[in-house]
Amino acid sequence: MMRASPQGEERRMRLQAMSRTLVRATIAIGLFLHGAASLAADSEGSVLPAPARKEGDGPYSQLILRSVIVINGTGTPAFGPADIVIEGNRIVDVFPVGAPGGSKEPPNRPKLKPDGREIDLRDHYVLPGLVDMHGHIGGKEQGVPAEYVYKLWMGHGITTIRDPGCGNGIEWCVSETRRSERNEITAPRIFPYAFLTPDRPLTTPEEGRKWVRDIKAKGAVGMKCFGYRPEVLQAIFDELKKQGMRSACHHAQMDVSRVNALTTARWGLTTMEHWYGLPEALFDDRTVQNYPPDYNYFNEQDRFAQAGRLWRQAARPGSEKYEAVMKELLALDFTIDPTFTIYLASRDLMRARRADWHEQYTLPQLWDFYTPNRDNHGSFFFDWGTEDEVAWRDNYRPWMAFIDDFKNRGGRVTVGSDSGFIYQLYGFGTIQELELLREAGFHPLEVLRSATLNGAQALGAADRIGSVEPGKLADLAVLDENPVANFKVMYGTGHVRLGDDGRTHRVGGVKYTIKDGIVYDARRLLSDVRNMVAEEKRERGVSQLAQP
């Protein structure tokens, strides 16, 4: 059960955060769930834990995926046919079984053991389960149950997520983490990180250290911050390292003039979220962003409109400052989790609002949350016009160029979606992120490495997940189309293709998601989501989602 917390206590926590100048960095920043104040959901509007698992078959004493084409997640080109042999929840062999179209079969091809299962997957592609490094589990503000979010993720081949903040409460999040570990629920693996939103302001380094020890005792494996008093935050990072924990940071404008991405990287930050804090580290002709005189950070249209004009204020590629920052980040083994997808509506609002999947997969209460509203985080399109969209399109160019350059020089880039805000939907947003990394200049195999092995490395879990190799956990995605040729075939809505019959058809979508050796019918999981949405619409008397 979740620990109850009255509404008044939530308001008190928000006001405390405001007094520390952190507030909007915790309520409105980071595209996070519910705001920092809902660290413990109240009994009236609490988020229900996922129901007991009914889906999935296995694990098996032996499971053989026959004649697959393997994309192993390391950057290696696809190869096959091969048999992937799984025993229990681990891969024990990836065995080549000839040449494409060949007739010879090796005499020592893996044999099926009694009570084992084999699946003929000729011409199917198998890749590691995706790792979403910025996956908030839905919450009461959006009105979405955990089951809905988990099935959208699993239906897209996402077998691991990091919840950067655990907005439903750290105890709730850790409980779901443990249930997922035991496969009691249909859900990805969860890495729970706690928001740096203490009940009382931390005013000394030792208080910061104690806070880290406290969240570890509750089961958190990392921390997400938005900035803080420098002397306290530096101590927090030091204590995280001592405790064997990891970290993420959205460098909010409320603190970025004192603590930017280079500052936290030097202190030991694991991953930088989004891109805030990076242009500020690259300033060479100013020390603060060029805010208009009437700018108010608590006005989200102000905040996001000006964020879309920030990258052009940074040092240019090849300049002395650019090179110095780039080289130092690389030397620090820094990881960037750009979450390009969550800002897509800023550069094309109508496209994001009219995405193929909304009508069947977006719950009406989530749609209401997205709709322009001054009280809902990320619903900031109060008067969003051409100039704002053009600025954001321009903002993406230097941002993507930096990320591609960072990757080309050996930097680690991961995949994160931050869905549940700004018209971005769980699962679908993760696949959009793959397409956006491709747009940034990544080879498709580099994209898939970012979505699998790189994420595992950033989580400190590359010994267990992130690639299709013997000894790794059997976390896999199976498709009947080639994702290297077209990431659109990974969307739950599929890809539109003109057939030989002269008609258009939807092709693709993940066929099976395998987690811990348990085989899930990914399309059935998405069907469950469609049914949830249809039932909610019936109860509300809604035939279709309202457009402005």
Coordinates of C-alpha atoms in Angstrom, one line a residue:
M1 CA 0.0 0.0 0.0
M2 CA 1.1 3.6 -0.6
R3 CA 1.6 5.9 2.3
A4 CA -1.2 8.4 2.4
S5 CA -0.5 12.1 2.5
P6 CA -3.2 14.8 2.8
Q7 CA -3.7 17.5 0.1
G8 CA -2.8 20.2 2.6
E9 CA 0.6 18.6 3.2
E10 CA 1.2 18.6 -0.6
R11 CA 0.5 22.3 -0.8
R12 CA 2.8 22.9 2.2
M13 CA 5.6 21.1 0.5
R14 CA 5.1 23.1 -2.7
L15 CA 5.3 26.4 -0.8
Q16 CA 8.4 25.3 1.0
A17 CA 10.0 24.5 -2.4
M18 CA 9.1 28.0 -3.7
S19 CA 10.8 29.6 -0.8
R20 CA 14.0 27.9 -1.7
T21 CA 13.8 29.1 -5.3
L22 CA 13.7 25.5 -6.4
V23 CA 10.0 25.3 -6.7
R24 CA 9.3 25.7 -10.3
A25 CA 12.3 23.6 -10.9
T26 CA 10.5 20.8 -9.1
I27 CA 6.9 21.5 -10.0
A28 CA 7.2 22.7 -13.5
I29 CA 10.5 21.4 -14.7
G30 CA 11.7 18.3 -16.1
L31 CA 8.6 17.1 -17.7
F32 CA 8.0 15.1 -14.6
L33 CA 5.0 13.6 -13.0
H34 CA 2.7 15.3 -10.7
G35 CA 5.3 17.8 -9.3
A36 CA 7.6 17.2 -6.5
A37 CA 4.8 17.6 -4.0
S38 CA 3.2 14.3 -4.8
L39 CA 6.1 12.3 -3.5
A40 CA 3.3 10.4 -1.6
A41 CA 0.0 10.2 -3.4
D42 CA -3.0 10.9 -1.3
S43 CA -5.7 8.3 -0.6
E44 CA -8.4 10.0 -2.7
G45 CA -6.4 10.4 -5.9
S46 CA -3.8 7.7 -5.5
V47 CA -2.3 5.8 -8.4
L48 CA -3.2 2.2 -8.3
P49 CA -0.3 -0.3 -8.5
A50 CA -0.4 -2.6 -11.5
P51 CA -2.7 -5.6 -11.1
A52 CA -1.2 -9.1 -10.8
R53 CA 0.2 -10.4 -14.0
K54 CA -2.0 -12.4 -16.3
E55 CA 0.0 -12.1 -19.5
G56 CA 3.1 -13.8 -20.8
D57 CA 4.2 -17.4 -21.1
G58 CA 7.3 -18.8 -19.4
P59 CA 10.0 -18.7 -18.4
Y60 CA 10.9 -22.1 -19.8
S61 CA 13.6 -24.6 -18.9
Q62 CA 14.7 -24.0 -22.5
L63 CA 13.4 -21.6 -25.1
I64 CA 14.9 -21.5 -28.6
L65 CA 14.2 -18.6 -31.0
R66 CA 14.9 -20.3 -34.3
S67 CA 16.4 -18.8 -37.4
V68 CA 16.3 -15.2 -36.3
I69 CA 18.2 -12.2 -37.6
V70 CA 20.1 -10.7 -34.7
I71 CA 20.7 -7.0 -34.0
N72 CA 22.7 -7.4 -30.8
G73 CA 22.8 -3.8 -29.6
T74 CA 26.6 -3.3 -29.6
G75 CA 26.8 -1.6 -33.0
T76 CA 27.5 -4.8 -34.8
P77 CA 25.5 -5.2 -38.1
A78 CA 22.6 -7.6 -38.2
F79 CA 23.5 -11.2 -38.7
G80 CA 21.5 -14.4 -39.2
P81 CA 20.0 -16.8 -39.4
A82 CA 20.9 -17.7 -35.8
D83 CA 19.2 -19.6 -32.9
I84 CA 19.0 -17.8 -29.6
V85 CA 18.9 -20.3 -26.8
I86 CA 17.4 -19.2 -23.5
E87 CA 17.4 -21.2 -20.3
G88 CA 15.2 -19.8 -17.6
N89 CA 15.7 -16.0 -17.7
R90 CA 19.2 -16.0 -19.4
I91 CA 20.6 -16.2 -22.8
V92 CA 23.0 -19.2 -23.0
D93 CA 23.9 -19.2 -26.7
V94 CA 23.5 -17.3 -29.9
F95 CA 24.3 -19.9 -32.5
P96 CA 24.8 -19.3 -36.3
V97 CA 22.8 -21.7 -38.4
G98 CA 23.9 -21.1 -41.9
A99 CA 23.6 -18.4 -44.6
P100 CA 20.5 -16.5 -45.6
G101 CA 18.6 -18.7 -48.1
G102 CA 21.1 -21.5 -47.7
S103 CA 20.1 -25.1 -47.4
K104 CA 22.9 -26.4 -45.1
E105 CA 22.2 -26.8 -41.4
P106 CA 25.1 -27.3 -39.0
P107 CA 25.1 -30.8 -37.4
N108 CA 25.6 -29.3 -34.0
R109 CA 22.6 -27.0 -34.1
P110 CA 21.0 -26.6 -30.7
K111 CA 18.5 -29.4 -29.9
L112 CA 15.3 -28.8 -28.0
K113 CA 15.3 -30.3 -24.6
P114 CA 12.2 -32.1 -23.1
D115 CA 9.7 -29.6 -21.8
G116 CA 11.4 -26.8 -23.8
R117 CA 9.7 -24.5 -26.3
E118 CA 10.9 -23.4 -29.7
I119 CA 9.5 -20.6 -31.9
D120 CA 10.1 -20.5 -35.6
L121 CA 11.1 -16.9 -36.3
R122 CA 12.5 -17.1 -39.7
D123 CA 13.0 -13.6 -41.2
H124 CA 12.2 -12.0 -37.9
Y125 CA 14.5 -9.5 -36.2
V126 CA 15.5 -9.8 -32.6
L127 CA 17.1 -7.0 -30.7
P128 CA 17.7 -6.2 -27.0
G129 CA 14.7 -4.9 -25.1
L130 CA 14.8 -1.1 -25.3
V131 CA 16.0 0.9 -22.3
D132 CA 14.1 4.2 -21.7
M133 CA 16.2 6.4 -19.5
H134 CA 13.5 9.0 -18.8
G135 CA 10.3 7.0 -18.1
H136 CA 7.9 8.6 -15.6
I137 CA 5.2 6.2 -14.5
G138 CA 1.8 7.8 -15.0
G139 CA 0.3 9.7 -12.1
K140 CA -2.8 11.2 -10.7
E141 CA -2.5 14.5 -12.4
Q142 CA -2.6 12.7 -15.8
G143 CA -5.1 10.3 -14.4
V144 CA -3.5 7.3 -15.9
P145 CA -3.1 3.9 -14.1
A146 CA 0.2 2.2 -14.0
E147 CA -1.1 -0.8 -16.0
Y148 CA -1.8 1.5 -18.9
V149 CA 1.7 2.9 -18.9
Y150 CA 3.5 -0.4 -18.5
K151 CA 1.6 -2.1 -21.3
L152 CA 2.3 0.8 -23.7
W153 CA 6.0 0.4 -22.8
M154 CA 6.1 -3.4 -23.1
G155 CA 4.0 -3.3 -26.2
H156 CA 6.8 -1.3 -27.8
G157 CA 9.6 -3.6 -26.8
I158 CA 10.7 -1.5 -23.8
T159 CA 11.9 -3.9 -21.1
T160 CA 13.7 -1.4 -18.8
I161 CA 12.9 2.1 -17.7
R162 CA 14.5 4.5 -15.3
D163 CA 11.9 6.5 -13.4
P164 CA 13.8 9.8 -12.8
G165 CA 12.0 11.1 -9.7
C166 CA 9.4 8.5 -8.7
G167 CA 6.7 11.1 -8.7
N168 CA 4.2 8.6 -7.3
G169 CA 6.3 8.3 -4.1
I170 CA 9.6 6.5 -3.6
E171 CA 7.9 3.8 -1.5
W172 CA 5.3 3.2 -4.3
C173 CA 8.0 3.2 -7.0
V174 CA 10.2 0.8 -5.1
S175 CA 7.3 -1.5 -4.4
E176 CA 6.5 -1.7 -8.2
T177 CA 10.2 -2.2 -8.9
R178 CA 10.3 -5.3 -6.6
R179 CA 7.1 -6.6 -8.1
S180 CA 8.5 -6.3 -11.6
E181 CA 11.7 -8.0 -10.5
R182 CA 9.6 -10.9 -9.3
N183 CA 7.5 -10.8 -12.5
E184 CA 4.4 -10.4 -10.4
I185 CA 3.2 -7.7 -12.8
T186 CA 3.4 -7.0 -16.6
A187 CA 6.0 -4.3 -16.5
P188 CA 9.5 -3.4 -17.5
R189 CA 12.4 -3.4 -15.1
I190 CA 12.3 -0.2 -13.1
F191 CA 15.3 1.7 -11.8
P192 CA 13.8 4.1 -9.1
Y193 CA 15.5 7.5 -8.7
A194 CA 14.3 10.0 -6.1
F195 CA 13.6 13.7 -6.8
L196 CA 15.8 16.0 -4.8
T197 CA 12.8 17.5 -3.0
P198 CA 13.3 17.1 0.7
D199 CA 10.6 17.8 3.2
R200 CA 12.7 20.5 4.7
P201 CA 15.3 22.7 3.0
L202 CA 18.8 21.3 3.1
T203 CA 21.1 24.0 4.3
T204 CA 24.4 22.2 5.0
P205 CA 26.4 19.6 3.2
E206 CA 25.9 17.1 6.0
E207 CA 22.1 17.5 5.6
G208 CA 22.5 16.7 2.0
R209 CA 24.6 13.6 2.7
K210 CA 22.0 12.4 5.2
W211 CA 19.2 12.9 2.6
V212 CA 21.1 10.6 0.2
R213 CA 21.4 7.9 2.9
D214 CA 17.7 8.2 3.7
I215 CA 16.6 7.7 0.1
K216 CA 18.9 4.8 -0.3
A217 CA 17.4 3.2 2.8
K218 CA 14.0 3.6 1.1
G219 CA 15.2 1.7 -1.9
A220 CA 16.2 4.4 -4.4
V221 CA 19.1 3.6 -6.6
G222 CA 19.7 7.1 -7.7
M223 CA 18.7 10.8 -7.5
K224 CA 17.3 13.3 -9.9
C225 CA 17.9 17.0 -9.3
F226 CA 17.1 20.3 -10.9
G227 CA 19.9 22.2 -9.2
Y228 CA 20.4 23.3 -5.6
R229 CA 22.7 25.3 -3.4
P230 CA 26.1 24.5 -4.8
E231 CA 27.8 23.5 -1.5
V232 CA 24.9 21.2 -0.6
L233 CA 24.6 19.7 -4.1
Q234 CA 28.3 19.0 -4.4
A235 CA 28.1 17.0 -1.1
I236 CA 25.1 15.1 -2.4
F237 CA 26.9 14.0 -5.5
D238 CA 29.9 13.0 -3.4
E239 CA 27.7 10.9 -1.1
L240 CA 25.9 9.3 -4.0
K241 CA 29.3 8.0 -5.2
K242 CA 30.1 6.7 -1.7
Q243 CA 26.8 4.9 -1.6
G244 CA 27.2 3.4 -5.0
M245 CA 24.2 5.3 -6.4
R246 CA 23.7 7.2 -9.7
S247 CA 22.3 10.5 -10.7
A248 CA 20.4 12.5 -13.3
C249 CA 19.9 16.2 -13.6
H250 CA 17.6 18.6 -15.4
H251 CA 19.6 21.9 -14.9
A252 CA 16.7 24.2 -14.3
Q253 CA 16.9 27.9 -15.0
M254 CA 16.3 28.6 -11.4
D255 CA 19.8 27.4 -10.5
V256 CA 21.6 27.0 -13.7
S257 CA 23.5 30.3 -13.4
R258 CA 25.3 28.7 -10.4
V259 CA 25.2 25.1 -11.4
N260 CA 25.4 24.1 -15.1
A261 CA 26.1 20.8 -16.8
L262 CA 29.8 21.2 -16.6
T263 CA 29.7 21.9 -12.9
T264 CA 27.7 18.8 -12.1
A265 CA 29.7 16.7 -14.5
R266 CA 32.8 17.6 -12.5
W267 CA 31.0 16.6 -9.3
G268 CA 30.1 13.2 -10.7
L269 CA 26.7 13.5 -12.4
T270 CA 25.9 10.3 -14.3
T271 CA 23.4 11.7 -16.9
M272 CA 22.3 15.1 -18.1
E273 CA 18.6 15.2 -19.0
H274 CA 17.3 17.2 -21.9
W275 CA 19.8 19.9 -22.7
Y276 CA 19.3 22.6 -20.1
G277 CA 22.6 23.5 -18.5
L278 CA 24.7 22.6 -21.6
P279 CA 24.2 25.9 -23.6
E280 CA 24.9 27.7 -20.4
A281 CA 28.2 25.9 -20.0
L282 CA 29.0 27.0 -23.5
F283 CA 28.3 30.7 -23.0
D284 CA 31.4 32.7 -24.1
D285 CA 29.9 36.2 -24.4
R286 CA 27.4 36.2 -21.5
T287 CA 26.8 34.6 -18.2
V288 CA 23.0 34.4 -18.2
Q289 CA 20.4 33.6 -20.9
N290 CA 19.1 36.6 -22.8
Y291 CA 15.8 36.8 -21.0
P292 CA 13.3 39.4 -22.2
P293 CA 12.4 42.1 -19.6
D294 CA 8.9 40.8 -19.0
Y295 CA 10.0 37.1 -18.7
N296 CA 8.4 35.2 -15.8
Y297 CA 9.7 31.6 -15.3
F298 CA 6.4 30.5 -13.7
N299 CA 4.6 31.4 -16.9
E300 CA 5.3 28.3 -18.9
Q301 CA 4.8 29.9 -22.3
D302 CA 7.6 32.3 -21.4
R303 CA 9.7 29.5 -20.1
F304 CA 9.4 27.2 -23.1
A305 CA 9.4 29.9 -25.7
Q306 CA 12.7 31.3 -24.5
A307 CA 14.1 27.8 -24.0
G308 CA 13.7 27.5 -27.8
R309 CA 15.9 30.4 -28.3
L310 CA 18.8 29.3 -26.1
W311 CA 21.1 27.2 -28.2
R312 CA 21.9 30.1 -30.6
Q313 CA 23.4 31.9 -27.5
A314 CA 26.0 29.2 -27.0
A315 CA 29.5 29.1 -28.4
R316 CA 29.8 27.9 -32.0
P317 CA 31.2 24.6 -32.9
G318 CA 35.0 24.7 -33.3
S319 CA 35.4 27.7 -31.0
E320 CA 37.8 27.6 -28.1
K321 CA 35.0 27.5 -25.6
Y322 CA 33.1 24.8 -27.5
E323 CA 36.1 22.6 -27.7
A324 CA 37.1 23.0 -24.1
V325 CA 33.6 22.0 -22.9
M326 CA 33.3 19.1 -25.3
K327 CA 36.7 17.7 -24.4
E328 CA 36.1 18.0 -20.7
L329 CA 32.7 16.2 -20.8
L330 CA 34.3 13.4 -22.8
A331 CA 37.2 13.1 -20.4
L332 CA 34.6 12.8 -17.5
D333 CA 32.8 9.8 -19.2
F334 CA 29.7 11.9 -19.2
T335 CA 26.3 10.6 -20.5
I336 CA 23.7 12.8 -22.3
D337 CA 20.1 11.7 -22.3
P338 CA 18.7 14.3 -24.8
T339 CA 14.9 13.4 -24.8
F340 CA 14.5 15.2 -28.2
T341 CA 11.0 13.8 -28.5
I342 CA 9.4 15.7 -25.6
Y343 CA 9.9 19.0 -27.3
L344 CA 8.5 18.0 -30.7
A345 CA 5.2 19.9 -30.2
S346 CA 7.2 23.1 -29.7
R347 CA 8.4 22.9 -33.3
D348 CA 5.1 21.6 -34.8
L349 CA 2.2 21.7 -32.4
M350 CA -0.4 20.5 -34.9
R351 CA 1.6 17.4 -35.9
A352 CA 2.1 16.4 -32.2
R353 CA -1.6 17.0 -31.4
R354 CA -2.8 15.0 -34.4
A355 CA -0.4 12.0 -34.1
D356 CA -1.8 8.7 -35.5
W357 CA -2.0 7.0 -32.1
H358 CA -3.9 9.5 -29.9
E359 CA -7.4 8.4 -30.8
Q360 CA -7.0 4.8 -30.0
Y361 CA -4.2 4.9 -27.3
T362 CA -4.5 8.2 -25.4
L363 CA -6.8 8.1 -22.4
P364 CA -9.3 11.0 -22.4
Q365 CA -8.1 12.2 -19.0
L366 CA -4.5 12.4 -20.3
W367 CA -5.8 14.3 -23.3
D368 CA -7.4 16.8 -21.0
F369 CA -4.1 17.1 -19.2
Y370 CA -2.3 17.9 -22.5
T371 CA -4.9 20.6 -23.5
P372 CA -3.6 24.2 -23.0
N373 CA -4.0 25.0 -19.4
R374 CA -2.1 27.4 -17.1
D375 CA -2.2 24.9 -14.2
N376 CA -0.9 21.8 -15.9
H377 CA 2.8 21.3 -16.5
G378 CA 3.7 21.1 -20.2
S379 CA 0.3 22.4 -21.3
F380 CA 1.8 25.8 -22.2
F381 CA 0.4 26.5 -25.7
F382 CA -1.5 29.5 -24.6
D383 CA -0.7 31.5 -27.8
W384 CA 1.9 29.4 -29.6
G385 CA 2.6 30.8 -33.1
T386 CA 4.8 30.7 -36.1
E387 CA 7.7 32.6 -34.5
D388 CA 7.8 30.1 -31.6
E389 CA 7.8 27.1 -33.9
V390 CA 10.4 28.5 -36.2
A391 CA 12.6 29.3 -33.2
W392 CA 12.3 25.8 -31.9
R393 CA 13.1 24.3 -35.3
D394 CA 16.2 26.4 -35.4
N395 CA 17.0 25.4 -31.8
Y396 CA 17.1 21.7 -32.7
R397 CA 19.8 22.2 -35.3
P398 CA 22.7 23.2 -33.0
W399 CA 21.4 20.9 -30.3
M400 CA 21.4 17.9 -32.5
A401 CA 24.7 18.8 -34.0
F402 CA 26.3 18.9 -30.5
I403 CA 24.8 15.5 -29.6
D404 CA 26.0 14.0 -32.9
D405 CA 29.5 15.5 -32.4
F406 CA 29.6 14.2 -28.8
K407 CA 28.7 10.7 -30.0
N408 CA 31.2 10.8 -32.8
R409 CA 34.0 11.7 -30.4
G410 CA 33.1 8.7 -28.1
G411 CA 30.5 10.2 -25.8
R412 CA 27.7 8.1 -24.5
V413 CA 24.2 9.1 -25.6
T414 CA 21.1 7.3 -24.4
V415 CA 17.4 7.2 -25.2
G416 CA 14.8 8.8 -23.0
S417 CA 11.2 9.9 -23.8
D418 CA 9.8 11.8 -20.8
S419 CA 6.3 10.9 -22.1
G420 CA 3.0 11.8 -20.4
F421 CA 3.4 15.5 -21.2
I422 CA 3.2 17.8 -24.2
Y423 CA 1.2 15.4 -26.4
Q424 CA 3.8 12.7 -26.1
L425 CA 2.6 9.2 -25.3
Y426 CA 4.3 6.4 -23.4
G427 CA 6.0 3.9 -25.8
F428 CA 5.3 5.9 -28.9
G429 CA 7.5 8.7 -27.6
T430 CA 10.4 6.3 -27.1
I431 CA 10.2 5.2 -30.8
Q432 CA 10.0 8.9 -31.8
E433 CA 13.3 9.4 -30.0
L434 CA 14.9 6.7 -32.1
E435 CA 13.8 8.6 -35.2
L436 CA 15.1 11.9 -33.8
L437 CA 18.5 10.5 -33.1
R438 CA 18.5 9.3 -36.7
E439 CA 17.6 12.9 -37.7
A440 CA 20.5 14.1 -35.6
G441 CA 22.9 12.1 -37.8
F442 CA 23.2 8.8 -35.9
H443 CA 23.5 5.6 -38.0
P444 CA 20.5 3.3 -37.2
L445 CA 22.8 0.9 -35.5
E446 CA 24.2 3.8 -33.3
V447 CA 20.6 4.7 -32.5
L448 CA 19.8 1.1 -31.4
R449 CA 23.0 1.0 -29.3
S450 CA 21.9 4.2 -27.6
A451 CA 18.5 2.6 -26.9
T452 CA 20.0 -0.6 -25.4
L453 CA 23.6 -1.0 -24.4
N454 CA 24.3 2.7 -23.7
G455 CA 21.3 2.9 -21.4
A456 CA 22.4 -0.3 -19.6
Q457 CA 25.9 1.2 -19.1
A458 CA 24.5 4.4 -17.7
L459 CA 22.4 2.4 -15.3
G460 CA 25.4 0.3 -14.2
A461 CA 23.5 -2.8 -15.5
A462 CA 25.5 -3.7 -18.7
D463 CA 26.5 -6.9 -17.1
R464 CA 22.9 -8.0 -17.1
I465 CA 21.0 -6.2 -19.9
G466 CA 21.5 -4.1 -23.0
S467 CA 22.8 -6.6 -25.6
V468 CA 22.0 -10.0 -27.1
E469 CA 24.9 -12.1 -25.8
P470 CA 25.3 -15.3 -23.8
G471 CA 25.1 -14.6 -20.0
K472 CA 22.7 -11.6 -20.4
L473 CA 19.2 -11.6 -19.1
A474 CA 16.6 -12.6 -21.8
D475 CA 15.2 -9.2 -22.4
L476 CA 14.4 -9.0 -26.1
A477 CA 12.1 -7.4 -28.7
V478 CA 11.0 -9.4 -31.8
L479 CA 9.8 -7.8 -35.0
D480 CA 8.7 -9.2 -38.4
E481 CA 10.1 -6.0 -40.1
N482 CA 13.6 -4.6 -40.2
P483 CA 14.0 -1.7 -37.7
V484 CA 17.4 -0.8 -39.1
A485 CA 15.7 0.1 -42.4
N486 CA 12.8 2.0 -40.9
F487 CA 12.2 2.8 -37.3
K488 CA 8.5 3.5 -38.0
V489 CA 7.9 -0.3 -38.1
M490 CA 8.4 -0.2 -34.3
Y491 CA 5.4 2.0 -33.6
G492 CA 2.4 0.2 -32.1
T493 CA 0.3 1.7 -34.9
G494 CA 2.7 0.3 -37.5
H495 CA 3.9 1.7 -40.8
V496 CA 1.8 2.5 -43.8
R497 CA 2.9 0.6 -46.9
L498 CA 1.4 0.2 -50.4
G499 CA 1.0 -3.4 -51.1
D500 CA 1.1 -5.3 -54.4
D501 CA -2.7 -5.4 -54.3
G502 CA -2.7 -1.6 -54.8
R503 CA -4.0 -1.0 -51.2
T504 CA -2.3 0.5 -48.2
H505 CA -1.6 -1.7 -45.3
R506 CA -0.3 -1.2 -41.7
V507 CA 2.8 -3.3 -41.2
G508 CA 5.2 -3.8 -38.4
G509 CA 4.9 -3.2 -34.7
V510 CA 6.7 -5.3 -32.1
K511 CA 5.5 -8.9 -32.3
Y512 CA 6.9 -10.3 -29.0
T513 CA 8.5 -8.6 -26.0
I514 CA 10.5 -11.0 -23.9
K515 CA 11.4 -10.0 -20.4
D516 CA 13.2 -12.3 -18.0
G517 CA 12.6 -15.2 -20.4
I518 CA 8.8 -14.6 -20.3
V519 CA 7.2 -14.2 -23.8
Y520 CA 4.6 -11.5 -24.1
D521 CA 2.4 -11.0 -27.1
A522 CA 3.2 -7.3 -27.7
R523 CA 0.1 -6.8 -29.9
R524 CA -2.1 -8.2 -27.3
L525 CA -0.7 -5.8 -24.7
L526 CA -1.5 -2.9 -27.1
S527 CA -5.0 -4.3 -27.7
D528 CA -5.5 -4.2 -23.9
V529 CA -4.6 -0.5 -24.0
R530 CA -7.0 0.2 -26.8
N531 CA -9.7 -1.5 -24.8
M532 CA -8.9 0.6 -21.7
V533 CA -9.2 3.8 -23.8
A534 CA -12.4 2.7 -25.5
E535 CA -14.0 1.8 -22.1
E536 CA -13.0 5.1 -20.6
K537 CA -14.5 6.9 -23.5
R538 CA -17.7 5.0 -23.1
E539 CA -17.9 5.9 -19.4
R540 CA -17.3 9.5 -20.2
G541 CA -19.6 9.6 -23.2
V542 CA -16.7 10.6 -25.4
S543 CA -16.7 9.5 -29.0
Q544 CA -13.5 11.2 -30.0
L545 CA -10.8 13.4 -28.4
A546 CA -11.8 17.0 -28.5
Q547 CA -9.6 19.3 -30.6
P548 CA -9.4 23.0 -29.9

